[in-house]
CSV table of C-alpha atoms in Angstrom, one decimal:
chain,number,residue,atom,x,y,z
A,1,UNK,CA,-94.8,-58.0,50.2
A,2,UNK,CA,-96.2,-61.8,49.2
A,3,UNK,CA,-99.6,-61.3,47.2
A,4,UNK,CA,-100.2,-64.5,45.2
A,5,UNK,CA,-103.4,-63.0,43.9
A,6,UNK,CA,-101.2,-61.0,41.5
A,7,UNK,CA,-100.1,-64.3,39.2
A,8,UNK,CA,-104.1,-63.5,37.8
A,9,UNK,CA,-102.8,-60.7,36.1
A,10,UNK,CA,-99.3,-61.9,34.9
A,11,UNK,CA,-98.1,-63.3,32.1
A,12,UNK,CA,-99.8,-67.3,31.6
A,13,UNK,CA,-97.7,-70.5,31.3
A,14,UNK,CA,-98.1,-73.1,29.1
A,15,UNK,CA,-99.4,-75.4,30.2
A,16,UNK,CA,-97.2,-78.9,31.5
A,17,UNK,CA,-97.7,-81.7,32.5
A,18,UNK,CA,-97.4,-82.7,36.7
A,19,UNK,CA,-95.7,-85.1,37.4
A,20,UNK,CA,-96.9,-85.2,41.4
A,21,UNK,CA,-101.0,-85.1,41.0
A,22,UNK,CA,-101.8,-88.7,41.2
A,23,UNK,CA,-104.5,-89.2,43.7
A,24,UNK,CA,-103.5,-86.8,46.3
A,25,UNK,CA,-106.9,-85.2,45.9
A,26,UNK,CA,-108.4,-84.5,49.7
A,27,UNK,CA,-111.1,-86.5,49.6
A,28,UNK,CA,-111.9,-88.7,52.7
A,29,UNK,CA,-109.2,-86.4,54.7
A,30,UNK,CA,-112.5,-84.5,56.2
A,31,UNK,CA,-114.5,-82.3,55.0
A,32,UNK,CA,-117.6,-80.1,55.9
A,33,UNK,CA,-119.3,-82.1,57.9
A,34,UNK,CA,-122.7,-81.7,55.7
A,35,UNK,CA,-124.6,-84.0,54.0
A,36,UNK,CA,-125.3,-84.9,50.9
A,37,UNK,CA,-121.3,-86.0,48.9
A,38,UNK,CA,-118.4,-85.6,49.3
A,39,UNK,CA,-116.7,-82.8,46.8
A,40,UNK,CA,-113.2,-82.1,46.1
A,41,UNK,CA,-112.6,-78.6,45.7
A,42,UNK,CA,-109.0,-76.7,45.5
A,43,UNK,CA,-107.2,-73.7,45.2
A,44,UNK,CA,-104.2,-72.2,44.6
A,45,UNK,CA,-102.0,-71.3,47.9
A,46,UNK,CA,-102.3,-67.1,48.2
A,47,UNK,CA,-99.8,-65.4,50.6
A,48,UNK,CA,-102.2,-64.0,52.4
A,49,UNK,CA,-102.5,-64.9,55.9
A,50,UNK,CA,-106.2,-65.8,57.1
A,51,UNK,CA,-107.1,-66.9,53.2
A,52,UNK,CA,-106.7,-70.6,54.0
A,53,UNK,CA,-108.3,-70.8,57.2
A,54,UNK,CA,-111.7,-68.1,55.4
A,55,UNK,CA,-112.0,-71.2,52.4
A,56,UNK,CA,-112.2,-73.6,54.8
A,57,UNK,CA,-114.7,-71.7,56.9
A,58,UNK,CA,-117.1,-71.5,54.0
A,59,UNK,CA,-116.8,-74.9,53.1
A,60,UNK,CA,-117.8,-75.6,56.6
A,61,UNK,CA,-120.6,-73.8,56.5
A,62,UNK,CA,-122.3,-75.3,53.4
A,63,UNK,CA,-124.7,-78.4,54.1
A,64,UNK,CA,-125.5,-80.5,51.0
A,65,UNK,CA,-122.3,-81.8,50.8
A,66,UNK,CA,-119.3,-82.3,52.6
A,67,UNK,CA,-116.5,-79.7,51.3
A,68,UNK,CA,-113.0,-80.7,51.2
A,69,UNK,CA,-110.4,-77.9,50.7
A,70,UNK,CA,-107.2,-78.7,49.5
A,71,UNK,CA,-104.4,-76.0,49.2
A,72,UNK,CA,-102.0,-76.7,46.7
A,73,UNK,CA,-98.4,-74.9,46.9
A,74,UNK,CA,-96.2,-74.9,44.0
A,75,UNK,CA,-97.1,-74.7,40.3
A,76,UNK,CA,-101.9,-75.0,40.8
A,77,UNK,CA,-101.8,-73.9,36.9
A,78,UNK,CA,-100.3,-77.1,35.6
A,79,UNK,CA,-101.1,-78.9,38.5
A,80,UNK,CA,-104.8,-78.3,37.8
A,81,UNK,CA,-104.1,-79.0,34.0
A,82,UNK,CA,-102.6,-82.1,34.7
A,83,UNK,CA,-105.9,-83.0,37.4
A,84,UNK,CA,-108.6,-82.3,34.5
A,85,UNK,CA,-107.5,-85.0,32.3
A,86,UNK,CA,-108.2,-88.2,35.4
A,87,UNK,CA,-110.4,-89.0,37.5
A,88,UNK,CA,-108.4,-87.7,40.8
A,89,UNK,CA,-108.9,-84.3,40.6
A,90,UNK,CA,-110.9,-81.5,41.7
A,91,UNK,CA,-114.6,-81.7,41.5
A,92,UNK,CA,-114.7,-77.6,41.6
A,93,UNK,CA,-111.5,-75.7,41.6
A,94,UNK,CA,-109.5,-72.1,41.2
A,95,UNK,CA,-108.3,-71.7,37.9
A,96,UNK,CA,-106.7,-68.7,36.6
A,97,UNK,CA,-109.2,-69.1,33.3
A,98,UNK,CA,-110.1,-71.7,32.3
A,99,UNK,CA,-108.2,-71.9,29.2
A,100,UNK,CA,-109.9,-71.8,25.1
A,101,UNK,CA,-108.3,-75.3,25.0
A,102,UNK,CA,-110.3,-76.2,28.7
A,103,UNK,CA,-112.9,-75.5,27.5
A,104,UNK,CA,-112.8,-76.8,23.7
A,105,UNK,CA,-111.7,-80.2,25.2
A,106,UNK,CA,-114.6,-80.3,27.1
A,107,UNK,CA,-112.5,-80.2,30.5
A,108,UNK,CA,-115.0,-77.7,32.4
A,109,UNK,CA,-118.3,-77.7,32.6
A,110,UNK,CA,-120.7,-74.6,31.2
A,111,UNK,CA,-122.3,-72.6,34.6
A,112,UNK,CA,-124.4,-70.0,32.2
A,113,UNK,CA,-128.0,-70.5,34.3
A,114,UNK,CA,-126.0,-70.3,37.4
A,115,UNK,CA,-126.2,-65.9,36.8
A,116,UNK,CA,-129.5,-66.4,36.2
A,117,UNK,CA,-130.6,-63.1,37.7
A,118,UNK,CA,-127.3,-61.8,38.4
A,119,UNK,CA,-125.2,-62.0,35.6
A,120,UNK,CA,-125.3,-57.9,34.6
A,121,UNK,CA,-124.2,-57.7,38.4
A,122,UNK,CA,-121.0,-58.9,37.9
A,123,UNK,CA,-118.2,-56.8,36.2
A,124,UNK,CA,-118.5,-57.3,32.6
A,125,UNK,CA,-114.6,-56.9,32.1
A,126,UNK,CA,-113.6,-59.9,34.1
A,127,UNK,CA,-116.4,-62.3,33.2
A,128,UNK,CA,-116.4,-61.3,29.3
A,129,UNK,CA,-112.3,-64.2,28.6
A,130,UNK,CA,-114.7,-66.5,30.9
A,131,UNK,CA,-117.7,-66.6,28.2
A,132,UNK,CA,-117.4,-68.6,25.0
A,133,UNK,CA,-119.0,-69.2,22.1
A,134,UNK,CA,-122.2,-67.0,24.6
A,135,UNK,CA,-121.5,-69.3,27.3
A,136,UNK,CA,-119.8,-69.5,30.8
A,137,UNK,CA,-117.4,-71.6,32.6
A,138,UNK,CA,-116.2,-69.9,36.0
A,139,UNK,CA,-117.4,-67.2,38.4
A,140,UNK,CA,-114.8,-64.7,39.1
A,141,UNK,CA,-114.3,-63.8,42.4
A,142,UNK,CA,-112.5,-61.3,43.1
A,143,UNK,CA,-111.0,-58.3,40.8
A,144,UNK,CA,-106.9,-57.4,41.6
A,145,UNK,CA,-106.6,-54.6,38.7
A,146,UNK,CA,-103.0,-52.4,38.4
A,147,UNK,CA,-102.9,-48.5,38.2
A,148,UNK,CA,-100.8,-45.3,37.9
A,149,UNK,CA,-99.6,-44.1,42.1
A,150,UNK,CA,-98.2,-40.8,42.4
A,151,UNK,CA,-97.0,-38.7,44.1
A,152,UNK,CA,-99.2,-35.3,44.9
A,153,UNK,CA,-95.8,-33.1,47.2
A,154,UNK,CA,-93.1,-34.1,44.5
A,155,UNK,CA,-95.8,-33.5,41.2
A,156,UNK,CA,-97.0,-30.2,43.2
A,157,UNK,CA,-93.1,-28.7,43.7
A,158,UNK,CA,-92.2,-29.4,40.2
A,159,UNK,CA,-95.3,-28.3,39.0
A,160,UNK,CA,-96.3,-31.4,37.3
A,161,UNK,CA,-100.1,-32.2,37.5
A,162,UNK,CA,-101.3,-35.7,37.0
A,163,UNK,CA,-100.5,-36.7,33.2
A,164,UNK,CA,-103.6,-37.3,31.7
A,165,UNK,CA,-102.8,-38.7,28.3
A,166,UNK,CA,-99.6,-40.7,27.4
A,167,UNK,CA,-97.9,-37.4,25.9
A,168,UNK,CA,-98.2,-35.8,29.6
A,169,UNK,CA,-96.8,-38.9,31.0
A,170,UNK,CA,-93.2,-38.6,28.8
A,171,UNK,CA,-92.9,-35.4,30.0
A,172,UNK,CA,-93.9,-35.4,33.7
A,173,UNK,CA,-91.5,-38.3,34.6
A,174,UNK,CA,-88.5,-36.0,32.6
A,175,UNK,CA,-89.4,-33.3,34.9
A,176,UNK,CA,-89.8,-35.5,37.9
A,177,UNK,CA,-86.5,-37.1,37.6
A,178,UNK,CA,-83.1,-35.5,39.9
A,179,UNK,CA,-80.4,-36.8,41.1
A,180,UNK,CA,-82.3,-38.7,43.8
A,181,UNK,CA,-85.9,-39.5,42.2
A,182,UNK,CA,-86.5,-41.0,38.9
A,183,UNK,CA,-90.0,-40.5,37.7
A,184,UNK,CA,-91.6,-43.4,36.5
A,185,UNK,CA,-91.3,-46.7,37.8
A,186,UNK,CA,-92.8,-49.9,35.2
A,187,UNK,CA,-90.8,-52.5,36.4
A,188,UNK,CA,-87.0,-53.3,36.4
A,189,UNK,CA,-86.8,-53.9,32.8
A,190,UNK,CA,-89.0,-50.9,31.7
A,191,UNK,CA,-91.7,-52.0,31.6
A,192,UNK,CA,-91.6,-54.7,29.0
A,193,UNK,CA,-93.0,-57.9,31.6
A,194,UNK,CA,-95.7,-55.6,32.9
A,195,UNK,CA,-97.4,-53.4,30.1
A,196,UNK,CA,-98.6,-56.2,28.1
A,197,UNK,CA,-101.5,-54.9,26.4
A,198,UNK,CA,-102.3,-51.8,27.9
A,199,UNK,CA,-101.0,-49.6,25.8
A,200,UNK,CA,-102.9,-50.1,22.7
A,201,UNK,CA,-106.0,-49.9,24.9
A,202,UNK,CA,-104.8,-46.4,26.2
A,203,UNK,CA,-104.8,-45.9,22.5
A,204,UNK,CA,-107.9,-46.9,21.8
A,205,UNK,CA,-107.7,-50.8,20.7
A,206,UNK,CA,-107.5,-54.0,21.6
A,207,UNK,CA,-105.3,-57.5,21.6
A,208,UNK,CA,-108.3,-59.3,20.2
A,209,UNK,CA,-111.3,-58.5,18.4
A,210,UNK,CA,-114.7,-59.1,19.5
A,211,UNK,CA,-115.3,-61.5,15.9
A,212,UNK,CA,-112.1,-63.4,16.9
A,213,UNK,CA,-109.1,-60.8,14.6
A,214,UNK,CA,-105.8,-58.7,15.5
A,215,UNK,CA,-107.0,-55.6,17.1
A,216,UNK,CA,-104.0,-54.1,16.9
A,217,UNK,CA,-102.6,-53.6,13.7
A,218,UNK,CA,-103.3,-50.1,13.5
A,219,UNK,CA,-100.3,-46.9,13.4
A,220,UNK,CA,-102.3,-46.1,16.7
A,221,UNK,CA,-100.0,-49.0,17.8
A,222,UNK,CA,-96.8,-48.7,16.8
A,223,UNK,CA,-97.5,-45.2,17.9
A,224,UNK,CA,-98.2,-46.2,21.8
A,225,UNK,CA,-95.0,-48.6,21.8
A,226,UNK,CA,-92.9,-45.9,20.7
A,227,UNK,CA,-94.0,-43.3,23.8
A,228,UNK,CA,-93.3,-45.7,26.1
A,229,UNK,CA,-89.4,-46.4,24.4
A,230,UNK,CA,-88.6,-42.7,24.7
A,231,UNK,CA,-89.8,-43.0,28.2
A,232,UNK,CA,-86.9,-45.9,28.7
A,233,UNK,CA,-84.1,-44.0,26.7
A,234,UNK,CA,-84.5,-40.4,28.4
A,235,UNK,CA,-84.0,-41.8,31.4
A,236,UNK,CA,-87.1,-40.9,33.2
A,237,UNK,CA,-87.8,-44.4,33.9
A,238,UNK,CA,-86.4,-46.7,38.1
A,239,UNK,CA,-84.5,-49.6,36.8
A,240,UNK,CA,-83.3,-51.6,39.0
A,241,UNK,CA,-84.8,-51.3,42.0
A,242,UNK,CA,-84.5,-53.8,44.9
A,243,UNK,CA,-87.9,-55.2,44.3
A,244,UNK,CA,-90.4,-54.9,41.1
A,245,UNK,CA,-93.1,-53.9,40.3
A,246,UNK,CA,-95.4,-55.4,41.9
A,247,UNK,CA,-94.2,-53.7,45.0
A,248,UNK,CA,-94.7,-50.3,46.5
A,249,UNK,CA,-91.4,-50.1,48.1
A,250,UNK,CA,-89.6,-48.1,45.9
A,251,UNK,CA,-92.3,-45.8,45.7
A,252,UNK,CA,-93.1,-45.7,49.4
A,253,UNK,CA,-89.1,-44.5,50.0
A,254,UNK,CA,-89.3,-41.8,47.4
A,255,UNK,CA,-87.0,-43.4,44.7
A,256,UNK,CA,-89.9,-42.8,41.9
A,257,UNK,CA,-92.1,-40.2,41.8
A,258,UNK,CA,-94.8,-42.4,40.5
A,259,UNK,CA,-95.7,-45.8,40.3
A,260,UNK,CA,-97.1,-48.3,38.1
A,261,UNK,CA,-98.4,-51.4,40.8
A,262,UNK,CA,-101.3,-53.0,41.8
A,263,UNK,CA,-104.1,-52.1,44.0
A,264,UNK,CA,-103.2,-54.4,47.0
A,265,UNK,CA,-100.2,-52.1,46.9
A,266,UNK,CA,-103.1,-49.0,48.8
A,267,UNK,CA,-102.7,-50.4,52.2
A,268,UNK,CA,-99.0,-49.7,52.3
A,269,UNK,CA,-99.3,-46.9,50.5
A,270,UNK,CA,-101.7,-45.2,52.1
A,271,UNK,CA,-99.8,-46.0,55.6
A,272,UNK,CA,-96.6,-44.8,54.6
A,273,UNK,CA,-97.8,-42.1,52.9
A,274,UNK,CA,-100.8,-40.2,54.8
A,275,UNK,CA,-102.9,-38.1,52.1
A,276,UNK,CA,-99.6,-38.2,50.1
A,277,UNK,CA,-101.0,-39.7,46.9
A,278,UNK,CA,-103.2,-40.4,43.9
A,279,UNK,CA,-103.6,-43.3,41.8
A,280,UNK,CA,-104.0,-43.3,38.1
A,281,UNK,CA,-105.5,-45.5,35.1
A,282,UNK,CA,-102.9,-45.6,32.4
A,283,UNK,CA,-103.6,-42.2,30.6
A,284,UNK,CA,-104.9,-41.9,27.6
A,285,UNK,CA,-103.1,-41.9,23.9
A,286,UNK,CA,-104.9,-40.1,20.9
A,287,UNK,CA,-107.9,-38.4,20.3
A,288,UNK,CA,-111.5,-40.4,21.5
A,289,UNK,CA,-109.1,-42.8,23.3
A,290,UNK,CA,-109.9,-44.1,27.0
A,291,UNK,CA,-107.5,-44.9,29.9
A,292,UNK,CA,-107.0,-48.6,30.6
A,293,UNK,CA,-106.9,-50.3,33.3
A,294,UNK,CA,-105.6,-53.8,33.5
A,295,UNK,CA,-107.8,-56.6,35.6
A,296,UNK,CA,-108.4,-60.0,35.8
A,297,UNK,CA,-109.8,-62.1,37.5
A,298,UNK,CA,-109.2,-65.9,39.5
A,299,UNK,CA,-112.8,-68.5,39.3
A,300,UNK,CA,-114.0,-70.9,40.4
A,301,UNK,CA,-114.9,-73.8,38.0
A,302,UNK,CA,-115.9,-77.3,37.9
A,303,UNK,CA,-114.4,-80.3,36.5
A,304,UNK,CA,-116.3,-82.5,33.6
A,305,UNK,CA,-115.0,-85.1,35.3
A,306,UNK,CA,-116.5,-84.5,38.8
A,307,UNK,CA,-119.1,-87.8,39.2
A,308,UNK,CA,-121.5,-85.1,41.4
A,309,UNK,CA,-121.7,-82.7,39.5
A,310,UNK,CA,-124.8,-80.9,39.6
A,311,UNK,CA,-123.8,-80.9,44.0
A,312,UNK,CA,-120.7,-78.7,42.6
A,313,UNK,CA,-122.5,-76.7,40.1
A,314,UNK,CA,-124.6,-76.5,43.8
A,315,UNK,CA,-121.9,-75.5,46.4
A,316,UNK,CA,-120.4,-73.0,43.9
A,317,UNK,CA,-123.4,-71.4,42.9
A,318,UNK,CA,-124.3,-71.1,47.0
A,319,UNK,CA,-120.4,-69.2,47.5
A,320,UNK,CA,-119.8,-67.0,45.2
A,321,UNK,CA,-123.8,-65.8,43.4
A,322,UNK,CA,-126.1,-66.5,46.2
A,323,UNK,CA,-123.0,-65.8,49.9
A,324,UNK,CA,-122.6,-62.3,49.5
A,325,UNK,CA,-121.5,-62.1,53.2
A,326,UNK,CA,-118.6,-64.7,51.5
A,327,UNK,CA,-117.7,-63.0,48.8
A,328,UNK,CA,-116.5,-59.2,50.1
A,329,UNK,CA,-114.8,-61.3,53.2
A,330,UNK,CA,-113.1,-62.7,50.4
A,331,UNK,CA,-111.9,-59.7,49.0
A,332,UNK,CA,-111.2,-58.0,51.6
A,333,UNK,CA,-110.6,-59.4,54.9
A,334,UNK,CA,-107.3,-61.4,54.0
A,335,UNK,CA,-105.4,-58.2,51.8
A,336,UNK,CA,-107.4,-55.9,49.6
A,337,UNK,CA,-109.2,-56.7,46.1
A,338,UNK,CA,-112.6,-55.9,44.3
A,339,UNK,CA,-115.1,-58.0,44.6
A,340,UNK,CA,-116.7,-59.5,41.5
A,341,UNK,CA,-120.4,-57.9,41.9
A,342,UNK,CA,-120.5,-54.3,40.8
A,343,UNK,CA,-123.1,-54.0,44.1
A,344,UNK,CA,-120.3,-55.9,46.6
A,345,UNK,CA,-117.7,-53.3,45.1
A,346,UNK,CA,-120.1,-50.2,45.5
A,347,UNK,CA,-121.3,-50.2,48.6
A,348,UNK,CA,-117.7,-52.4,50.3
A,349,UNK,CA,-117.2,-49.8,53.1
A,350,UNK,CA,-113.4,-49.9,53.1
A,351,UNK,CA,-114.1,-49.0,48.6
A,352,UNK,CA,-115.9,-46.0,49.9
A,353,UNK,CA,-113.3,-43.3,49.9
A,354,UNK,CA,-110.1,-42.0,48.8
A,355,UNK,CA,-108.2,-43.3,46.0
A,356,UNK,CA,-110.2,-47.5,47.1
A,357,UNK,CA,-113.2,-45.6,45.4
A,358,UNK,CA,-111.2,-44.1,42.1
A,359,UNK,CA,-109.2,-47.6,41.9
A,360,UNK,CA,-113.1,-49.3,41.5
A,361,UNK,CA,-114.5,-45.6,39.8
A,362,UNK,CA,-111.1,-47.0,36.9
A,363,UNK,CA,-112.0,-50.6,36.9
A,364,UNK,CA,-115.8,-50.0,36.6
A,365,UNK,CA,-115.3,-47.5,33.4
A,366,UNK,CA,-112.0,-48.9,31.6
A,367,UNK,CA,-111.0,-52.2,32.8
A,368,UNK,CA,-110.2,-54.5,30.4
A,369,UNK,CA,-108.7,-58.2,30.3
A,370,UNK,CA,-106.4,-60.2,28.5
A,371,UNK,CA,-109.2,-61.9,25.8
A,372,UNK,CA,-109.2,-65.8,25.8
A,373,UNK,CA,-108.0,-66.3,22.6
A,374,UNK,CA,-104.9,-64.6,23.5
A,375,UNK,CA,-103.0,-67.6,23.4
A,376,UNK,CA,-99.5,-68.3,24.9
A,377,UNK,CA,-97.7,-68.4,21.5
A,378,UNK,CA,-99.7,-65.0,20.3
A,379,UNK,CA,-98.2,-63.4,24.5
A,380,UNK,CA,-94.7,-64.6,23.2
A,381,UNK,CA,-94.6,-63.3,19.7
A,382,UNK,CA,-96.1,-59.5,21.3
A,383,UNK,CA,-94.0,-59.7,24.6
A,384,UNK,CA,-90.6,-60.1,23.1
A,385,UNK,CA,-91.1,-57.5,20.3
A,386,UNK,CA,-92.1,-55.5,23.3
A,387,UNK,CA,-89.1,-55.8,25.1
A,388,UNK,CA,-86.8,-55.8,21.6
A,389,UNK,CA,-89.1,-52.2,21.3
A,390,UNK,CA,-88.9,-50.6,25.1
A,391,UNK,CA,-85.3,-51.4,25.3
A,392,UNK,CA,-83.3,-51.7,22.8
A,393,UNK,CA,-85.0,-48.6,20.1
A,394,UNK,CA,-86.6,-51.4,17.5
A,395,UNK,CA,-89.0,-49.9,15.3
A,396,UNK,CA,-92.6,-50.4,16.0
A,397,UNK,CA,-93.9,-50.4,13.1
A,398,UNK,CA,-91.3,-53.5,11.9
A,399,UNK,CA,-91.9,-55.4,15.0
A,400,UNK,CA,-95.5,-54.9,14.9
A,401,UNK,CA,-95.7,-56.3,11.7
A,402,UNK,CA,-94.1,-59.6,12.8
A,403,UNK,CA,-96.7,-59.6,15.1
A,404,UNK,CA,-99.7,-59.4,13.0
A,405,UNK,CA,-99.3,-62.0,11.0
A,406,UNK,CA,-97.1,-64.1,14.1
A,407,UNK,CA,-101.0,-63.4,16.2
A,408,UNK,CA,-103.3,-63.6,12.4
A,409,UNK,CA,-101.7,-67.5,12.2
A,410,UNK,CA,-102.6,-68.7,15.8
A,411,UNK,CA,-106.4,-66.7,15.6
A,412,UNK,CA,-106.6,-68.9,12.5
A,413,UNK,CA,-105.9,-71.7,13.8
A,414,UNK,CA,-107.7,-71.3,17.1
A,415,UNK,CA,-111.4,-70.6,14.3
A,416,UNK,CA,-110.3,-73.5,13.5
A,417,UNK,CA,-110.3,-76.2,16.0
A,418,UNK,CA,-113.8,-74.0,17.4
């Protein structure tokens, strides 16, 4: 599977300079044919067939401006970061963010006013990281999420129930491991790359508090990550699979009884296994803690260097707030995703039943997104420690104490800039 929208759940890359952005903005190369100003709109290159044609069709339907869509292959985040510093970048653009630097550097426009009367209809988990100082800087487009797939028949044969807690997940993975099948697949690195802060949220913690402080300076963090190491050390995890966690092939081929994967895989799993599977959020760990579901969403933003700022805002409001038919089409006709609007997610026919309906419910009830204040420096410090804990059995308390110091210093730096 080549589903590029899953990149919204990956680790954010450090921003760099692009040598090839130049003046290749797409302006003057054809567009919607509408009246009014010329607007250049950028998207990253999707792997889902029909997506490019769809966004061109949306742009062509807009009559108050001539909107030219440009499909951007390559490292899109770096391309847009560089283009926002020039006068030859896009007017409106898709963004995996925007980043705190882009907001603080006044590279994107405040879009708060566009949400009047509809803000509460956007999933709060994906709206939060697009909000800073009470202002909204991008409109979430669609939601991608991750969840735990399990094979009903294999669990039944082993006398194992779908695990509601992290302790039961560890025990279930061990009980489900046989000579032919491993109990759980968290990726070929044992989960260090994909899990991120999910075990912390499932332990009732968070990466960054609402007040901008470290959210995991707590013994519960070490206990949770220690349990992930138990999975690795107990040889319950599938390692060295032909494809990594984002591809469901290991699960549908019976190499593992449970797999952490994304919503995008659901149609493939359903086609292969029928109703012999179920889905769960990441299990809760600790009294009073809730399960956790990592979510992410590309958003639509307006460049502060646009020569037609009000027209650009009007276009985004039309496309991502008013045209709910296009929003549902974008989410579900070219892949499998959840609309960012709660009302659309509830009424979409493809999301009303079975595992899809469960996924929507989990996202609404347990979804969390990586906080805006969680910078690449903090991410690197935490990921390095997580990998060492899971794979090498390093002491979680010691590793996390070091991470807390580094992240505290990084958050202090960010607050000074604000």
